[in-house]
Amino acid sequence: RFYFLIFLEVLMFICKHEVQYYETDRMGITHHSNYVRWMEEARTFFLREIGWAYEKIEEEGIISPVTSISCDYKATSTFADVISIEINVKSVKSARLSFVYHMVNQNGVLVCTAASEHSFLSKNGGFVNLKRDYPSFFNLLKEHSVMQ
């Protein structure tokens, strides 16, 4: 018998966030709206790490609005928890980008899984074709996609 093991090298991008007191509600747990903010923190971190910080994207005349977002809350988080937010590119197309997120607390408990979709527009509102107009950015996103 022969066994073949294939290991795919996947760069992991993990952003850490410490839950602040103001992010909790009257019950002492993190208000659900904060997870969406943390997703943005993770996206900003990811883009900066691959060399395409939001500032650079905007300097190129590109805006990237959120077109869809979903969160699946698995467990609560509370004040002073440290949440590790793993972000991965799910897919990238000419004018659309999808991310997936896994958030775990300092004890390794999964607190949330999430996804977001984004489009790429010019400041005039027209679609920007990353594949054609910004091939280096497009290819970099493609390289980091979990669904290459």
PDB file of C-alpha atoms in Angstrom:
ATOM      1  CA  ARG A   1       0.000   0.000   0.000  1.00  0.00           C
ATOM      2  CA  PHE A   2       1.103   3.464  -0.819  1.00  0.00           C
ATOM      3  CA  TYR A   3      -0.053   6.531   1.002  1.00  0.00           C
ATOM      4  CA  PHE A   4       0.386   9.983  -0.347  1.00  0.00           C
ATOM      5  CA  LEU A   5       0.222  12.956   1.917  1.00  0.00           C
ATOM      6  CA  ILE A   6      -0.140  16.357   0.420  1.00  0.00           C
ATOM      7  CA  PHE A   7       0.547  19.367   2.527  1.00  0.00           C
ATOM      8  CA  LEU A   8      -0.592  22.715   1.240  1.00  0.00           C
ATOM      9  CA  GLU A   9       1.314  25.658   2.559  1.00  0.00           C
ATOM     10  CA  VAL A  10      -1.262  28.198   3.632  1.00  0.00           C
ATOM     11  CA  LEU A  11      -0.243  31.452   5.181  1.00  0.00           C
ATOM     12  CA  MET A  12      -2.433  32.202   8.152  1.00  0.00           C
ATOM     13  CA  PHE A  13      -3.333  35.774   8.950  1.00  0.00           C
ATOM     14  CA  ILE A  14      -4.423  36.209  12.543  1.00  0.00           C
ATOM     15  CA  CYS A  15      -5.384  39.531  14.069  1.00  0.00           C
ATOM     16  CA  LYS A  16      -5.821  39.759  17.851  1.00  0.00           C
ATOM     17  CA  HIS A  17      -8.414  41.904  19.607  1.00  0.00           C
ATOM     18  CA  GLU A  18      -8.896  42.411  23.331  1.00  0.00           C
ATOM     19  CA  VAL A  19     -12.571  42.852  24.191  1.00  0.00           C
ATOM     20  CA  GLN A  20     -13.126  46.283  25.725  1.00  0.00           C
ATOM     21  CA  TYR A  21     -15.640  47.024  28.470  1.00  0.00           C
ATOM     22  CA  TYR A  22     -17.629  49.345  26.203  1.00  0.00           C
ATOM     23  CA  GLU A  23     -18.079  46.476  23.722  1.00  0.00           C
ATOM     24  CA  THR A  24     -20.138  44.503  26.227  1.00  0.00           C
ATOM     25  CA  ASP A  25     -23.850  44.808  26.874  1.00  0.00           C
ATOM     26  CA  ARG A  26     -25.881  44.874  30.070  1.00  0.00           C
ATOM     27  CA  MET A  27     -25.564  41.082  30.331  1.00  0.00           C
ATOM     28  CA  GLY A  28     -21.757  41.390  30.358  1.00  0.00           C
ATOM     29  CA  ILE A  29     -21.232  39.728  26.993  1.00  0.00           C
ATOM     30  CA  THR A  30     -19.867  41.230  23.808  1.00  0.00           C
ATOM     31  CA  HIS A  31     -22.602  42.940  21.811  1.00  0.00           C
ATOM     32  CA  HIS A  32     -23.101  41.146  18.499  1.00  0.00           C
ATOM     33  CA  SER A  33     -22.399  44.257  16.404  1.00  0.00           C
ATOM     34  CA  ASN A  34     -18.765  44.313  17.524  1.00  0.00           C
ATOM     35  CA  TYR A  35     -17.897  41.158  15.619  1.00  0.00           C
ATOM     36  CA  VAL A  36     -18.494  43.047  12.368  1.00  0.00           C
ATOM     37  CA  ARG A  37     -16.052  45.737  13.527  1.00  0.00           C
ATOM     38  CA  TRP A  38     -13.485  43.073  14.349  1.00  0.00           C
ATOM     39  CA  MET A  39     -13.890  41.663  10.856  1.00  0.00           C
ATOM     40  CA  GLU A  40     -12.932  45.081   9.501  1.00  0.00           C
ATOM     41  CA  GLU A  41      -9.896  45.172  11.806  1.00  0.00           C
ATOM     42  CA  ALA A  42      -8.853  41.775  10.424  1.00  0.00           C
ATOM     43  CA  ARG A  43      -9.364  42.908   6.792  1.00  0.00           C
ATOM     44  CA  THR A  44      -7.294  46.038   7.410  1.00  0.00           C
ATOM     45  CA  PHE A  45      -4.578  43.886   9.007  1.00  0.00           C
ATOM     46  CA  PHE A  46      -4.633  41.350   6.138  1.00  0.00           C
ATOM     47  CA  LEU A  47      -4.434  43.994   3.397  1.00  0.00           C
ATOM     48  CA  ARG A  48      -1.604  45.817   5.171  1.00  0.00           C
ATOM     49  CA  GLU A  49       0.302  42.530   5.612  1.00  0.00           C
ATOM     50  CA  ILE A  50       0.116  41.702   1.887  1.00  0.00           C
ATOM     51  CA  GLY A  51       1.280  45.209   0.928  1.00  0.00           C
ATOM     52  CA  TRP A  52      -2.084  46.655  -0.143  1.00  0.00           C
ATOM     53  CA  ALA A  53      -3.173  48.760   2.836  1.00  0.00           C
ATOM     54  CA  TYR A  54      -6.463  50.621   2.513  1.00  0.00           C
ATOM     55  CA  GLU A  55      -4.492  53.839   2.025  1.00  0.00           C
ATOM     56  CA  LYS A  56      -2.784  52.384  -1.049  1.00  0.00           C
ATOM     57  CA  ILE A  57      -6.070  51.046  -2.428  1.00  0.00           C
ATOM     58  CA  GLU A  58      -7.706  54.458  -2.005  1.00  0.00           C
ATOM     59  CA  GLU A  59      -4.693  56.226  -3.543  1.00  0.00           C
ATOM     60  CA  GLU A  60      -5.293  54.053  -6.611  1.00  0.00           C
ATOM     61  CA  GLY A  61      -8.835  55.451  -6.754  1.00  0.00           C
ATOM     62  CA  ILE A  62     -10.492  52.222  -5.632  1.00  0.00           C
ATOM     63  CA  ILE A  63     -13.199  51.898  -3.006  1.00  0.00           C
ATOM     64  CA  SER A  64     -14.315  48.531  -1.689  1.00  0.00           C
ATOM     65  CA  PRO A  65     -17.767  48.539  -0.120  1.00  0.00           C
ATOM     66  CA  VAL A  66     -19.133  45.585   1.820  1.00  0.00           C
ATOM     67  CA  THR A  67     -21.895  43.946  -0.230  1.00  0.00           C
ATOM     68  CA  SER A  68     -22.742  41.063   2.098  1.00  0.00           C
ATOM     69  CA  ILE A  69     -21.931  40.005   5.634  1.00  0.00           C
ATOM     70  CA  SER A  70     -22.875  37.073   7.830  1.00  0.00           C
ATOM     71  CA  CYS A  71     -21.979  35.973  11.341  1.00  0.00           C
ATOM     72  CA  ASP A  72     -22.607  32.694  13.095  1.00  0.00           C
ATOM     73  CA  TYR A  73     -22.232  33.171  16.850  1.00  0.00           C
ATOM     74  CA  LYS A  74     -20.947  29.993  18.509  1.00  0.00           C
ATOM     75  CA  ALA A  75     -20.102  31.094  22.072  1.00  0.00           C
ATOM     76  CA  THR A  76     -20.060  34.312  24.050  1.00  0.00           C
ATOM     77  CA  SER A  77     -17.077  36.513  24.663  1.00  0.00           C
ATOM     78  CA  THR A  78     -16.703  38.926  27.560  1.00  0.00           C
ATOM     79  CA  PHE A  79     -14.637  41.881  28.744  1.00  0.00           C
ATOM     80  CA  ALA A  80     -10.853  41.293  28.566  1.00  0.00           C
ATOM     81  CA  ASP A  81     -11.117  38.155  26.404  1.00  0.00           C
ATOM     82  CA  VAL A  82      -8.454  38.083  23.721  1.00  0.00           C
ATOM     83  CA  ILE A  83     -10.026  37.109  20.422  1.00  0.00           C
ATOM     84  CA  SER A  84      -7.832  35.746  17.636  1.00  0.00           C
ATOM     85  CA  ILE A  85      -9.444  36.491  14.285  1.00  0.00           C
ATOM     86  CA  GLU A  86      -8.179  34.284  11.484  1.00  0.00           C
ATOM     87  CA  ILE A  87      -8.987  35.766   8.087  1.00  0.00           C
ATOM     88  CA  ASN A  88      -8.719  34.012   4.749  1.00  0.00           C
ATOM     89  CA  VAL A  89      -9.602  34.939   1.202  1.00  0.00           C
ATOM     90  CA  LYS A  90     -12.430  32.610   0.212  1.00  0.00           C
ATOM     91  CA  SER A  91     -12.506  33.722  -3.410  1.00  0.00           C
ATOM     92  CA  VAL A  92     -11.524  36.571  -5.668  1.00  0.00           C
ATOM     93  CA  LYS A  93     -13.058  37.470  -9.001  1.00  0.00           C
ATOM     94  CA  SER A  94     -12.451  40.422 -11.295  1.00  0.00           C
ATOM     95  CA  ALA A  95     -14.516  42.863  -9.231  1.00  0.00           C
ATOM     96  CA  ARG A  96     -15.505  40.839  -6.141  1.00  0.00           C
ATOM     97  CA  LEU A  97     -13.689  39.534  -3.070  1.00  0.00           C
ATOM     98  CA  SER A  98     -14.938  37.159  -0.362  1.00  0.00           C
ATOM     99  CA  PHE A  99     -13.370  36.592   3.062  1.00  0.00           C
ATOM    100  CA  VAL A 100     -14.023  34.009   5.766  1.00  0.00           C
ATOM    101  CA  TYR A 101     -13.259  34.553   9.453  1.00  0.00           C
ATOM    102  CA  HIS A 102     -12.805  32.241  12.447  1.00  0.00           C
ATOM    103  CA  MET A 103     -12.724  33.886  15.852  1.00  0.00           C
ATOM    104  CA  VAL A 104     -11.467  32.017  18.895  1.00  0.00           C
ATOM    105  CA  ASN A 105     -10.888  33.190  22.439  1.00  0.00           C
ATOM    106  CA  GLN A 106      -7.704  32.794  24.485  1.00  0.00           C
ATOM    107  CA  ASN A 107      -8.893  29.324  25.593  1.00  0.00           C
ATOM    108  CA  GLY A 108      -9.252  28.109  22.009  1.00  0.00           C
ATOM    109  CA  VAL A 109     -13.055  28.235  22.083  1.00  0.00           C
ATOM    110  CA  LEU A 110     -14.637  29.130  18.736  1.00  0.00           C
ATOM    111  CA  VAL A 111     -16.833  32.167  19.362  1.00  0.00           C
ATOM    112  CA  CYS A 112     -17.813  33.149  15.820  1.00  0.00           C
ATOM    113  CA  THR A 113     -17.503  32.170  12.182  1.00  0.00           C
ATOM    114  CA  ALA A 114     -18.240  34.821   9.607  1.00  0.00           C
ATOM    115  CA  ALA A 115     -18.019  35.815   5.971  1.00  0.00           C
ATOM    116  CA  SER A 116     -17.982  39.062   4.036  1.00  0.00           C
ATOM    117  CA  GLU A 117     -18.152  40.008   0.380  1.00  0.00           C
ATOM    118  CA  HIS A 118     -16.794  43.172  -1.181  1.00  0.00           C
ATOM    119  CA  SER A 119     -16.869  44.775  -4.579  1.00  0.00           C
ATOM    120  CA  PHE A 120     -14.295  47.070  -6.150  1.00  0.00           C
ATOM    121  CA  LEU A 121     -15.496  50.396  -7.487  1.00  0.00           C
ATOM    122  CA  SER A 122     -13.947  53.553  -8.837  1.00  0.00           C
ATOM    123  CA  LYS A 123     -14.730  56.753  -6.982  1.00  0.00           C
ATOM    124  CA  ASN A 124     -17.259  57.438  -9.791  1.00  0.00           C
ATOM    125  CA  GLY A 125     -19.120  54.257  -8.832  1.00  0.00           C
ATOM    126  CA  GLY A 126     -18.144  52.083 -11.807  1.00  0.00           C
ATOM    127  CA  PHE A 127     -16.805  48.576 -11.279  1.00  0.00           C
ATOM    128  CA  VAL A 128     -13.033  48.150 -11.226  1.00  0.00           C
ATOM    129  CA  ASN A 129     -11.746  44.999 -12.893  1.00  0.00           C
ATOM    130  CA  LEU A 130      -8.829  44.013 -10.642  1.00  0.00           C
ATOM    131  CA  LYS A 131      -7.756  41.173 -12.904  1.00  0.00           C
ATOM    132  CA  ARG A 132      -7.315  43.551 -15.847  1.00  0.00           C
ATOM    133  CA  ASP A 133      -6.454  46.871 -14.171  1.00  0.00           C
ATOM    134  CA  TYR A 134      -4.489  45.719 -11.087  1.00  0.00           C
ATOM    135  CA  PRO A 135      -3.139  42.262 -11.962  1.00  0.00           C
ATOM    136  CA  SER A 136      -0.486  42.260  -9.215  1.00  0.00           C
ATOM    137  CA  PHE A 137      -3.134  42.920  -6.541  1.00  0.00           C
ATOM    138  CA  PHE A 138      -5.512  40.383  -8.098  1.00  0.00           C
ATOM    139  CA  ASN A 139      -2.807  37.691  -8.275  1.00  0.00           C
ATOM    140  CA  LEU A 140      -1.731  38.358  -4.701  1.00  0.00           C
ATOM    141  CA  LEU A 141      -5.313  37.895  -3.494  1.00  0.00           C
ATOM    142  CA  LYS A 142      -5.605  34.747  -5.629  1.00  0.00           C
ATOM    143  CA  GLU A 143      -2.402  33.353  -4.065  1.00  0.00           C
ATOM    144  CA  HIS A 144      -3.907  33.792  -0.606  1.00  0.00           C
ATOM    145  CA  SER A 145      -7.241  32.277  -1.554  1.00  0.00           C
ATOM    146  CA  VAL A 146      -8.219  29.079   0.242  1.00  0.00           C
ATOM    147  CA  MET A 147     -10.185  28.096  -2.877  1.00  0.00           C
ATOM    148  CA  GLN A 148      -7.498  28.572  -5.541  1.00  0.00           C
TER     149      GLN A 148
END
